[in-house]
């Protein structure tokens, strides 16, 4: 059994949401076959991505259809699988969710700094989703893509990171997902503001060294006192 799939099953069991493991396994096996031979920019098998997205969705306590759709969310875009085939094998609701994720993936920032445009982009994203679960799957998808952004070609990194800050992080905030909003912003910051990130990192490292030095001095003094 794929270790990542095993992790997904464990997450599902911990969530205590009523889910048929056999149906999840069916979606996983279908996805694994559909993505067979495909690789991520990192060189990892493509199936590692939908498994991570599905695990995130399961950890949020979403339903069975959402987890199945998370496993299948790229098949319409990246494989010969059709909407009709998905509906026949997994039902119209799962096919609807996958189609929604595919459509919302076409919403791109295109490096615009016009805030009216950006706000309209967020509204378009939500309108295209039609089901809040589509937005949640897309957020989980973006979260994993940000975790692996260093593997993406340099010319795409900043656009993806900026899009994350301008579109995805605010969407997470509107859904009351402050933790995810913060994580997305933290992951995007080094790519959008590399100079500031380098400065902050250096200051942080200096502070850590100073704190460690001070701590060692205190420990040394305490040891001397205890020996007396």
C-alpha positions as a Python dict, from the first residue, in 0.01 Angstrom:
ca = {
    (1, 'X'): (0, 0, 0),
    (2, 'X'): (124, 349, -89),
    (3, 'X'): (237, 509, 242),
    (4, 'X'): (62, 836, 151),
    (5, 'X'): (-263, 649, 87),
    (6, 'X'): (-223, 475, 422),
    (7, 'X'): (-182, 820, 582),
    (8, 'X'): (-504, 932, 412),
    (9, 'X'): (-697, 635, 551),
    (10, 'X'): (-562, 706, 900),
    (11, 'X'): (-666, 1072, 871),
    (12, 'X'): (-1016, 967, 762),
    (13, 'X'): (-1050, 734, 1059),
    (14, 'X'): (-937, 1008, 1299),
    (15, 'X'): (-1186, 1256, 1154),
    (16, 'X'): (-1479, 1033, 1259),
    (17, 'X'): (-1670, 1145, 949),
    (18, 'X'): (-1890, 869, 808),
    (19, 'X'): (-1697, 757, 501),
    (20, 'X'): (-1688, 433, 301),
    (21, 'X'): (-1320, 338, 277),
    (22, 'X'): (-1393, 109, -20),
    (23, 'X'): (-1523, 407, -221),
    (24, 'X'): (-1214, 611, -131),
    (25, 'X'): (-993, 319, -236),
    (26, 'X'): (-1181, 299, -567),
    (27, 'X'): (-1117, 669, -635),
    (28, 'X'): (-750, 634, -538),
    (29, 'X'): (-696, 333, -766),
    (30, 'X'): (-870, 511, -1054),
    (31, 'X'): (-655, 822, -1000),
    (32, 'X'): (-333, 621, -972),
    (33, 'X'): (-408, 452, -1304),
    (34, 'X'): (-508, 781, -1472),
    (35, 'X'): (-192, 961, -1355),
    (36, 'X'): (35, 663, -1425),
    (37, 'X'): (373, 771, -1561),
    (38, 'X'): (317, 1140, -1486),
    (39, 'X'): (564, 1328, -1267),
    (40, 'X'): (555, 1648, -1065),
    (41, 'X'): (817, 1921, -1129),
    (42, 'X'): (998, 1776, -828),
    (43, 'X'): (1025, 1440, -1001),
    (44, 'X'): (783, 1274, -759),
    (45, 'X'): (504, 1057, -903),
    (46, 'X'): (204, 1281, -978),
    (47, 'X'): (-23, 1074, -751),
    (48, 'X'): (159, 1218, -447),
    (49, 'X'): (-12, 1553, -511),
    (50, 'X'): (-379, 1442, -512),
    (51, 'X'): (-305, 1218, -213),
    (52, 'X'): (-174, 1518, -18),
    (53, 'X'): (-475, 1729, -122),
    (54, 'X'): (-715, 1452, -20),
    (55, 'X'): (-537, 1414, 315),
    (56, 'X'): (-577, 1786, 382),
    (57, 'X'): (-945, 1772, 288),
    (58, 'X'): (-996, 1473, 519),
    (59, 'X'): (-818, 1653, 804),
    (60, 'X'): (-1070, 1937, 765),
    (61, 'X'): (-1351, 1687, 823),
    (62, 'X'): (-1508, 1711, 478),
    (63, 'X'): (-1738, 1444, 335),
    (64, 'X'): (-1669, 1141, 119),
    (65, 'X'): (-1750, 1313, -210),
    (66, 'X'): (-1499, 1588, -130),
    (67, 'X'): (-1221, 1338, -58),
    (68, 'X'): (-1295, 1144, -376),
    (69, 'X'): (-1300, 1467, -577),
    (70, 'X'): (-969, 1571, -418),
    (71, 'X'): (-810, 1246, -535),
    (72, 'X'): (-950, 1300, -883),
    (73, 'X'): (-923, 1679, -905),
    (74, 'X'): (-668, 1692, -1190),
    (75, 'X'): (-791, 1406, -1408),
    (76, 'X'): (-1009, 1619, -1638),
    (77, 'X'): (-725, 1864, -1699),
    (78, 'X'): (-424, 1632, -1715),
    (79, 'X'): (-554, 1296, -1842),
    (80, 'X'): (-790, 1164, -2116),
    (81, 'X'): (-1061, 1095, -1852),
    (82, 'X'): (-1395, 1263, -1936),
    (83, 'X'): (-1665, 1420, -1720),
    (84, 'X'): (-1907, 1151, -1838),
    (85, 'X'): (-1669, 874, -1731),
    (86, 'X'): (-1628, 1029, -1386),
    (87, 'X'): (-2005, 1060, -1343),
    (88, 'X'): (-2056, 697, -1442),
    (89, 'X'): (-1793, 565, -1201),
    (90, 'X'): (-1831, 800, -904),
    (91, 'X'): (-2164, 975, -945),
    (92, 'X'): (-2271, 1315, -1072),
    (93, 'X'): (-2181, 1500, -748),
    (94, 'X'): (-1816, 1392, -752),
    (95, 'X'): (-1793, 1470, -1124),
    (96, 'X'): (-1948, 1813, -1056),
    (97, 'X'): (-1688, 1889, -788),
    (98, 'X'): (-1397, 1780, -1008),
    (99, 'X'): (-1531, 1990, -1295),
    (100, 'X'): (-1563, 2288, -1060),
    (101, 'X'): (-1204, 2253, -942),
    (102, 'X'): (-1091, 2235, -1306),
    (103, 'X'): (-1281, 2553, -1399),
    (104, 'X'): (-1164, 2756, -1100),
    (105, 'X'): (-808, 2655, -1182),
    (106, 'X'): (-842, 2865, -1498),
    (107, 'X'): (-878, 3184, -1289),
    (108, 'X'): (-533, 3347, -1307),
    (109, 'X'): (-398, 3671, -1159),
    (110, 'X'): (-180, 3758, -1461),
    (111, 'X'): (39, 3985, -1246),
    (112, 'X'): (-228, 4258, -1217),
    (113, 'X'): (-196, 4499, -922),
    (114, 'X'): (-540, 4655, -983),
    (115, 'X'): (-727, 4586, -657),
    (116, 'X'): (-1069, 4619, -826),
    (117, 'X'): (-962, 4354, -1076),
    (118, 'X'): (-828, 4132, -798),
    (119, 'X'): (-1153, 4162, -601),
    (120, 'X'): (-1356, 4079, -912),
    (121, 'X'): (-1127, 3781, -963),
    (122, 'X'): (-1210, 3653, -614),
    (123, 'X'): (-1583, 3699, -681),
    (124, 'X'): (-1551, 3520, -1015),
    (125, 'X'): (-1369, 3235, -842),
    (126, 'X'): (-1653, 3190, -591),
    (127, 'X'): (-1923, 3224, -858),
    (128, 'X'): (-1755, 2961, -1076),
    (129, 'X'): (-1722, 2722, -783),
    (130, 'X'): (-2102, 2705, -714),
    (131, 'X'): (-2028, 2466, -426),
    (132, 'X'): (-1813, 2573, -130),
    (133, 'X'): (-1642, 2233, -137),
    (134, 'X'): (-1486, 2327, -471),
    (135, 'X'): (-1319, 2629, -308),
    (136, 'X'): (-1195, 2414, -20),
    (137, 'X'): (-1043, 2156, -256),
    (138, 'X'): (-880, 2437, -454),
    (139, 'X'): (-736, 2583, -131),
    (140, 'X'): (-594, 2243, -33),
    (141, 'X'): (-453, 2209, -384),
    (142, 'X'): (-288, 2551, -364),
    (143, 'X'): (-151, 2474, -18),
    (144, 'X'): (37, 2168, -143),
    (145, 'X'): (153, 2352, -455),
    (146, 'X'): (301, 2622, -231),
    (147, 'X'): (478, 2360, -19),
    (148, 'X'): (650, 2235, -336),
    (149, 'X'): (690, 2568, -520),
    (150, 'X'): (1072, 2557, -527),
    (151, 'X'): (1046, 2272, -780),
    (152, 'X'): (848, 2491, -1024),
    (153, 'X'): (1037, 2684, -1298),
    (154, 'X'): (1164, 3021, -1165),
    (155, 'X'): (963, 3228, -1413),
    (156, 'X'): (638, 3088, -1268),
    (157, 'X'): (720, 3100, -898),
    (158, 'X'): (652, 3469, -832),
    (159, 'X'): (323, 3472, -1026),
    (160, 'X'): (194, 3169, -836),
    (161, 'X'): (306, 3314, -502),
    (162, 'X'): (150, 3655, -573),
    (163, 'X'): (-172, 3487, -682),
    (164, 'X'): (-168, 3297, -354),
    (165, 'X'): (-142, 3618, -150),
    (166, 'X'): (-393, 3818, -355),
    (167, 'X'): (-659, 3553, -425),
    (168, 'X'): (-625, 3235, -219),
    (169, 'X'): (-524, 3376, 121),
    (170, 'X'): (-817, 3626, 126),
    (171, 'X'): (-1056, 3347, 25),
    (172, 'X'): (-933, 3137, 317),
    (173, 'X'): (-986, 3434, 550),
    (174, 'X'): (-1344, 3483, 426),
    (175, 'X'): (-1413, 3119, 502),
    (176, 'X'): (-1287, 3165, 858),
    (177, 'X'): (-972, 2962, 790),
    (178, 'X'): (-722, 3197, 952),
    (179, 'X'): (-458, 2928, 1004),
    (180, 'X'): (-456, 2835, 634),
    (181, 'X'): (-453, 3203, 535),
    (182, 'X'): (-144, 3259, 750),
    (183, 'X'): (33, 2950, 619),
    (184, 'X'): (-35, 3044, 256),
    (185, 'X'): (100, 3395, 314),
    (186, 'X'): (408, 3262, 495),
    (187, 'X'): (482, 3018, 212),
    (188, 'X'): (435, 3286, -55),
    (189, 'X'): (632, 3567, 110),
    (190, 'X'): (987, 3448, 18),
    (191, 'X'): (892, 3434, -352),
    (192, 'X'): (710, 3768, -365),
    (193, 'X'): (955, 3961, -145),
    (194, 'X'): (1288, 3770, -166),
    (195, 'X'): (1507, 4061, -45),
    (196, 'X'): (1291, 4135, 258),
    (197, 'X'): (1273, 3763, 335),
    (198, 'X'): (1652, 3733, 324),
    (199, 'X'): (1691, 4031, 559),
    (200, 'X'): (1433, 3897, 804),
    (201, 'X'): (1590, 3548, 793),
    (202, 'X'): (1934, 3690, 871),
    (203, 'X'): (1797, 3896, 1161),
    (204, 'X'): (1615, 3591, 1292),
    (205, 'X'): (1929, 3375, 1272),
    (206, 'X'): (2130, 3645, 1452),
    (207, 'X'): (1865, 3665, 1724),
    (208, 'X'): (1867, 3286, 1763),
    (209, 'X'): (2248, 3285, 1801),
    (210, 'X'): (2236, 3563, 2060),
    (211, 'X'): (1960, 3388, 2252),
    (212, 'X'): (2151, 3058, 2245),
    (213, 'X'): (2470, 3232, 2363),
    (214, 'X'): (2283, 3401, 2648),
    (215, 'X'): (2114, 3073, 2744),
    (216, 'X'): (2449, 2893, 2755),
    (217, 'X'): (2591, 3168, 2977),
    (218, 'X'): (2298, 3137, 3218),
    (219, 'X'): (2335, 2757, 3229),
    (220, 'X'): (2708, 2794, 3294),
    (221, 'X'): (2642, 3033, 3584),
    (222, 'X'): (2377, 2801, 3730),
    (223, 'X'): (2618, 2507, 3719),
    (224, 'X'): (2880, 2710, 3907),
    (225, 'X'): (2623, 2808, 4172),
    (226, 'X'): (2505, 2449, 4214),
    (227, 'X'): (2864, 2328, 4266),
    (228, 'X'): (2912, 2561, 4561),
}
